[in-house]
XYZ file of C-alpha atoms in Angstrom:
436
model
C 9.657 -9.133 -27.639
C 11.581 -7.325 -30.605
C 15.019 -5.777 -29.084
C 16.358 -2.451 -30.248
C 19.583 -2.018 -30.411
C 21.018 -1.133 -27.200
C 23.451 1.734 -28.493
C 20.312 3.397 -29.929
C 18.772 3.034 -26.552
C 18.517 6.301 -24.135
C 19.878 5.591 -20.433
C 18.655 6.554 -17.157
C 20.805 9.910 -16.610
C 20.552 9.430 -12.788
C 18.858 6.029 -10.972
C 18.992 8.181 -7.572
C 16.834 11.182 -9.054
C 15.099 8.313 -10.880
C 14.034 6.829 -8.059
C 12.980 10.056 -6.248
C 10.642 11.110 -9.177
C 9.111 7.907 -10.033
C 8.245 7.003 -5.848
C 7.355 10.630 -5.477
C 3.074 9.539 -6.362
C 3.192 6.912 -3.766
C 3.595 9.692 -0.976
C 0.026 11.272 -1.957
C -1.461 8.206 -1.925
C -0.305 6.533 1.275
C -0.061 10.771 2.669
C -3.795 10.526 1.918
C -4.795 6.623 2.889
C -3.038 7.555 6.689
C -4.772 9.973 6.857
C -8.351 8.206 5.980
C -7.882 5.695 8.899
C -5.990 8.000 11.721
C -8.600 10.368 11.831
C -11.865 7.716 11.152
C -13.425 8.474 14.448
C -13.470 11.836 12.867
C -14.610 11.316 9.117
C -17.294 8.814 10.398
C -19.221 11.662 12.354
C -18.576 13.764 9.613
C -19.926 12.049 6.785
C -21.595 8.794 8.245
C -23.260 9.556 11.341
C -24.838 5.615 12.808
C -26.612 4.763 16.480
C -22.936 4.118 18.193
C -19.219 4.565 17.408
C -18.520 1.731 16.858
C -21.369 1.355 13.649
C -19.848 4.679 12.048
C -16.628 3.503 12.406
C -17.422 0.418 10.559
C -19.044 2.769 8.110
C -16.209 4.378 7.254
C -13.727 1.625 7.489
C -16.259 -0.003 4.961
C -15.901 3.287 2.435
C -11.850 2.908 3.109
C -12.365 -0.549 1.647
C -14.420 -0.267 -1.103
C -12.573 1.933 -2.750
C -9.667 -0.239 -2.155
C -12.103 -2.226 -4.504
C -11.545 -0.061 -7.312
C -7.843 -1.787 -7.417
C -8.308 -4.870 -9.335
C -9.860 -2.607 -12.191
C -7.022 0.409 -12.247
C -4.846 -2.690 -12.062
C -6.399 -4.020 -15.040
C -6.881 -1.050 -17.252
C -4.414 1.389 -16.524
C -1.944 -1.365 -16.218
C -2.702 -2.072 -20.223
C -2.229 1.182 -20.842
C 1.129 1.197 -18.947
C 1.549 -2.110 -20.836
C 1.223 -0.366 -23.931
C 2.071 3.418 -23.605
C 4.673 3.142 -21.455
C 5.982 3.586 -17.832
C 6.856 7.503 -17.880
C 3.058 8.415 -19.321
C 1.153 6.001 -17.420
C 2.349 7.354 -13.925
C 1.698 10.796 -15.164
C -2.156 9.538 -15.423
C -2.880 7.648 -11.993
C -1.333 10.574 -10.354
C -4.023 12.999 -11.686
C -6.961 10.397 -11.008
C -5.414 10.389 -7.366
C -4.698 13.808 -6.916
C -9.015 14.663 -8.239
C -9.915 12.180 -5.283
C -8.184 13.461 -2.780
C -9.482 17.152 -3.352
C -12.368 15.533 -3.926
C -12.321 14.046 0.060
C -10.974 17.050 1.343
C -13.268 19.671 0.321
C -16.092 17.618 0.137
C -19.088 19.055 3.535
C -20.382 17.226 6.180
C -23.229 15.280 6.529
C -25.447 17.781 9.001
C -24.848 20.317 5.481
C -25.107 18.381 2.444
C -27.229 15.134 3.763
C -26.814 12.290 2.364
C -24.509 13.415 -0.796
C -21.668 13.667 1.387
C -21.006 10.443 2.170
C -21.910 9.328 -1.719
C -19.169 12.005 -2.860
C -16.691 10.644 -0.183
C -17.117 7.346 -1.850
C -16.410 8.796 -5.086
C -13.201 9.970 -4.067
C -11.872 6.536 -2.426
C -13.291 4.669 -5.608
C -11.179 7.463 -7.561
C -8.536 6.866 -5.238
C -8.598 3.053 -5.868
C -8.548 3.212 -9.399
C -5.319 4.800 -9.290
C -4.045 2.974 -6.166
C -4.097 -0.079 -8.052
C -1.585 0.105 -10.775
C 0.769 2.927 -8.811
C 2.554 0.293 -6.649
C 2.445 -2.214 -9.796
C 3.779 0.785 -11.974
C 6.707 2.080 -9.802
C 7.894 -0.993 -8.719
C 8.024 -2.742 -12.493
C 9.731 0.990 -13.337
C 12.516 0.818 -10.698
C 12.859 -3.074 -11.125
C 13.480 -2.136 -15.363
C 16.080 0.603 -14.124
C 17.931 -1.777 -11.686
C 21.698 -2.499 -11.631
C 22.079 -6.132 -11.773
C 21.577 -8.421 -9.241
C 20.244 -5.323 -7.100
C 16.676 -5.866 -8.780
C 14.925 -6.207 -5.148
C 17.272 -3.358 -3.470
C 15.850 -1.225 -6.037
C 11.820 -1.977 -5.669
C 12.401 -2.162 -1.726
C 12.224 1.365 -2.126
C 8.858 1.742 -3.933
C 7.463 0.543 -0.505
C 10.073 2.728 1.425
C 8.552 5.608 -0.461
C 5.027 4.976 1.410
C 7.094 5.517 4.944
C 7.915 8.864 4.436
C 4.450 9.644 3.539
C 3.223 7.497 7.301
C 5.609 9.577 8.667
C 4.905 13.473 7.510
C 1.049 12.452 8.263
C 2.161 11.482 11.368
C 3.999 14.597 12.578
C 1.219 17.014 11.340
C -1.182 14.583 13.149
C 0.502 14.145 16.480
C 1.551 18.714 15.932
C -2.619 19.246 15.291
C -3.029 17.049 18.480
C -1.106 19.478 20.787
C -1.861 22.523 19.344
C -5.621 22.044 18.809
C -8.306 21.000 21.704
C -9.314 17.699 20.462
C -13.137 18.606 19.434
C -11.853 21.202 17.347
C -9.885 18.840 15.445
C -13.139 16.049 15.237
C -14.797 18.905 14.219
C -13.049 20.228 11.509
C -9.182 20.697 12.425
C -8.739 16.948 11.025
C -9.420 18.225 7.457
C -6.238 20.602 7.404
C -3.617 17.646 6.808
C -5.800 16.897 3.525
C -5.361 20.014 2.726
C -1.613 20.452 2.715
C -2.298 17.071 0.851
C -3.565 18.895 -1.759
C -0.792 21.616 -1.762
C 1.653 19.023 -2.081
C -0.075 17.662 -5.544
C 2.031 20.464 -7.841
C 4.751 19.574 -7.065
C 4.475 16.263 -7.194
C 3.451 16.620 -10.834
C 6.597 18.698 -11.765
C 8.710 15.596 -10.786
C 6.662 13.076 -12.097
C 6.692 15.106 -15.524
C 10.707 14.860 -16.088
C 10.962 11.090 -14.971
C 12.416 9.590 -18.106
C 11.190 6.146 -19.640
C 13.233 2.999 -18.804
C 15.341 1.705 -21.120
C 14.031 -2.141 -21.082
C 10.647 -0.947 -22.119
C 12.095 1.568 -24.986
C 13.998 -1.451 -26.130
C 10.813 -2.967 -26.978
C 10.314 -2.549 -31.067
C 6.387 -3.754 -30.435
C 3.820 -3.264 -27.203
C 1.348 -5.527 -26.978
C -2.386 -3.665 -27.810
C -4.657 -3.288 -24.826
C -6.673 -6.967 -25.569
C -3.253 -8.703 -26.030
C -2.472 -7.732 -22.448
C -6.096 -8.489 -20.737
C -5.870 -12.105 -22.996
C -2.052 -12.972 -21.343
C -3.318 -11.873 -18.266
C -5.928 -13.753 -18.046
C -3.966 -16.863 -19.669
C -1.996 -16.678 -16.318
C -4.344 -15.896 -13.974
C -2.681 -19.257 -11.559
C 0.616 -16.489 -11.258
C -1.386 -14.026 -10.795
C -3.338 -15.737 -8.149
C -0.047 -17.160 -6.285
C 1.528 -13.467 -6.462
C -1.453 -12.826 -4.698
C -1.285 -14.503 -2.230
C 2.332 -13.889 -1.798
C 1.338 -9.981 -1.631
C -1.299 -10.789 1.475
C 1.105 -10.202 4.001
C 2.639 -6.938 3.373
C -0.718 -5.404 2.857
C -2.093 -6.814 6.076
C 0.656 -6.335 7.914
C 1.119 -2.488 6.503
C -2.277 -1.758 7.018
C -2.399 -2.613 10.706
C 0.589 -1.198 11.747
C -0.384 2.155 9.710
C -3.883 2.843 9.003
C -5.044 0.615 11.864
C -3.067 1.723 14.486
C -3.841 5.027 15.629
C -7.764 3.629 15.807
C -6.315 0.657 17.606
C -4.153 2.737 20.243
C -6.944 5.279 21.115
C -10.143 3.329 20.866
C -9.366 -0.300 22.112
C -6.074 0.306 24.243
C -7.489 3.162 25.418
C -3.730 5.138 25.106
C -3.678 8.965 23.925
C -3.239 10.520 20.618
C -0.219 11.464 20.834
C 0.937 8.222 21.937
C -0.353 6.795 18.951
C 0.780 8.977 16.713
C 3.989 8.938 17.990
C 4.375 4.925 17.702
C 2.862 5.528 14.268
C 5.725 7.765 13.659
C 8.299 5.438 14.565
C 6.805 2.438 12.793
C 7.025 4.953 9.680
C 10.926 5.243 10.088
C 11.154 1.072 11.276
C 9.355 0.204 8.115
C 11.678 2.705 5.740
C 14.898 1.450 6.785
C 13.957 -2.345 7.153
C 12.340 -2.220 3.531
C 15.792 -1.908 1.531
C 17.436 -4.306 4.200
C 15.203 -6.320 3.286
C 15.463 -6.549 -0.534
C 18.959 -6.446 -0.711
C 19.081 -9.363 1.513
C 16.825 -11.334 -0.758
C 18.845 -10.582 -3.549
C 22.077 -12.196 -1.584
C 20.230 -15.149 0.074
C 17.382 -15.801 -2.294
C 13.855 -14.569 -2.138
C 12.251 -18.357 -1.195
C 14.325 -18.488 2.330
C 13.064 -13.981 3.435
C 9.698 -15.110 2.753
C 9.241 -17.944 4.246
C 10.930 -16.716 7.211
C 9.353 -13.915 7.886
C 5.839 -15.761 7.127
C 6.270 -18.413 9.432
C 7.573 -15.801 12.315
C 3.944 -13.888 11.869
C 2.603 -16.970 11.976
C 3.910 -18.369 15.309
C 3.751 -14.751 16.947
C 0.767 -12.376 16.040
C -1.070 -13.719 18.595
C 0.883 -13.939 21.668
C 2.067 -10.631 20.974
C -0.821 -8.391 21.115
C -2.292 -10.763 23.966
C 0.620 -9.604 25.961
C -0.466 -6.385 24.875
C -3.754 -5.999 25.567
C -3.489 -7.876 29.447
C -1.857 -4.196 30.511
C -1.647 -1.989 27.645
C 1.170 0.979 27.441
C 3.082 3.244 25.227
C 5.982 0.447 25.576
C 4.681 -2.106 24.655
C 2.491 -0.603 22.040
C 5.751 0.647 20.582
C 7.623 -2.973 21.164
C 4.657 -5.038 19.525
C 4.599 -2.719 16.156
C 8.240 -2.549 15.829
C 8.017 -6.402 15.651
C 5.677 -5.962 13.023
C 7.590 -3.285 11.354
C 10.157 -5.554 11.042
C 7.733 -8.248 9.852
C 6.752 -6.142 6.778
C 9.846 -4.371 6.347
C 12.183 -7.491 5.269
C 8.981 -9.322 4.210
C 7.760 -6.579 1.809
C 11.178 -5.572 0.300
C 11.545 -9.181 -0.543
C 8.215 -9.750 -1.929
C 8.165 -6.624 -4.480
C 11.641 -8.017 -6.014
C 10.315 -11.658 -6.050
C 6.461 -10.416 -7.904
C 8.249 -8.708 -10.504
C 9.689 -11.818 -11.634
C 7.424 -13.812 -11.035
C 5.011 -11.955 -13.563
C 5.414 -11.893 -17.392
C 7.955 -9.827 -18.992
C 5.756 -8.551 -21.389
C 2.447 -7.693 -19.301
C 4.366 -6.863 -16.123
C 2.854 -3.705 -15.093
C -0.751 -5.452 -15.741
C -0.121 -8.874 -13.938
C 1.868 -6.909 -10.958
C -1.007 -4.256 -10.057
C -3.508 -7.146 -10.459
C -1.432 -9.404 -8.103
C -1.017 -6.542 -5.329
C -4.456 -4.703 -6.207
C -6.142 -8.108 -5.401
C -4.190 -8.179 -2.176
C -4.815 -4.927 -1.168
C -8.335 -4.861 -2.181
C -9.508 -8.310 -0.554
C -7.563 -8.509 2.688
C -5.017 -5.072 2.928
C -7.653 -2.112 3.174
C -10.058 -4.212 4.831
C -7.893 -4.957 7.358
C -9.054 -2.234 9.389
C -12.938 -3.404 9.336
C -11.966 -6.491 9.862
C -9.913 -5.989 13.306
C -12.950 -3.604 14.356
C -15.394 -6.498 13.376
C -13.436 -9.269 14.830
C -12.915 -7.143 18.449
C -16.892 -6.122 18.386
C -18.030 -10.256 17.458
C -15.306 -12.094 19.642
C -14.900 -9.234 22.597
C -11.270 -10.660 22.257
C -9.372 -7.252 22.081
C -6.123 -9.508 20.501
C -8.377 -10.742 17.576
C -7.222 -8.828 14.779
C -3.963 -11.406 15.146
C -6.261 -14.257 13.717
C -6.580 -11.480 10.347
C -2.835 -11.592 10.733
C -2.108 -15.396 11.218
C -4.769 -16.036 7.498
C -2.210 -13.796 5.799
C 1.110 -15.365 6.939
C -0.056 -18.724 5.881
C -1.267 -18.121 2.399
C 2.256 -16.671 2.275
C 3.517 -20.116 3.244
C 1.600 -21.392 0.890
C 2.468 -19.252 -2.114
C 6.122 -19.301 -1.277
C 6.239 -22.877 -1.667
C 4.107 -23.390 -4.731
C 5.919 -20.396 -6.788
C 9.692 -21.577 -6.103
C 9.352 -25.172 -6.173
C 11.696 -27.167 -7.285
C 14.113 -24.481 -7.099
C 12.878 -22.563 -10.140
C 10.208 -20.135 -10.001
C 6.182 -20.998 -11.356
C 6.906 -18.079 -13.789
C 9.288 -20.275 -15.185
C 7.232 -23.395 -15.701
C 4.116 -21.838 -16.739
C 3.974 -18.430 -18.440
C 2.460 -18.323 -21.083
C 2.602 -15.495 -23.811
C -0.030 -13.119 -25.407
């Protein structure tokens, strides 16, 4: 890429302000994703009636997953747009698409009112959300990496994931208050929609924040930006880096959706804990995730990405099943909190490291597209499939600790990816990146 003179390029006025504006869209994305997971039972009854609760729940989680399969499509289409037109404008577009999907789900009538149209409309809303989410995380992570101060890229990019925990925290509080002031039957019938309506009210405020976002100096310094066809060609040429990036991100996505989206359902339907207890655990997990993400990012800036990635992946591989087996042997609030805090530690430290690593691994000139595609594949094929896979595993094996097998698979992929990417002291991007 041809670079312009550094003196001609406007610099970011406030990095703290830029972080807040860039990550604001993550709030809406994860706020709605968490609510869909927590109220999966109520959503299943409202839109996906079936012969039994498990079948209805699988239908709801299936739609949750199908929406995520749009992530790779969004990563390629919107990623190419952001790499060509700019980080700022692209992030405004993704927010708009996400907002439409959120409003559609919040206001869609139930199956009893409009019949088969209800699940179809909800599916369309999820497809829009998935399309937008496919590049939202990548776009924000790339933005944060490009405004980072020297030697602190891991720390800066970690705030992408930390910002999502704020959404989980707020959603969990709303759910907790709702469960305390409304009878369970009322919440199941229509009260579950209230947090979704609140999410719709937040949308205009987030738009205001995103509109004041500054473009990154690194993007402005590029005189020539790749065309959409050049972005697509380069992304395909670097397919091996994208696949390894996906494998590296799988542990982040599966653990995240397990400790946030699936945990409330696991606590209520599998462990038979109360709704307030399940929500309180999720709330505390969000706090832990918020703390551990920047810790992981900062640690990897100091000692390197590889040792942190390998250490956490290995710990997850050997402890996931024993921890869940210990929990289901005699379920209690305290034991569930302890196990979830362990997984929150794994997620936070690994995610804070992985985001910085993935930005560095993918080719710089198609950074948003390749990053987003790698993460979208991880989230679409593995992460958002976690609630469905966990429910299916328990139903077919009879082992309530069986979701651990899914987490262990993710950890194994993370180990393979880290060893391959950082083979011989240099990254695979250094050895194999193919230009446009």
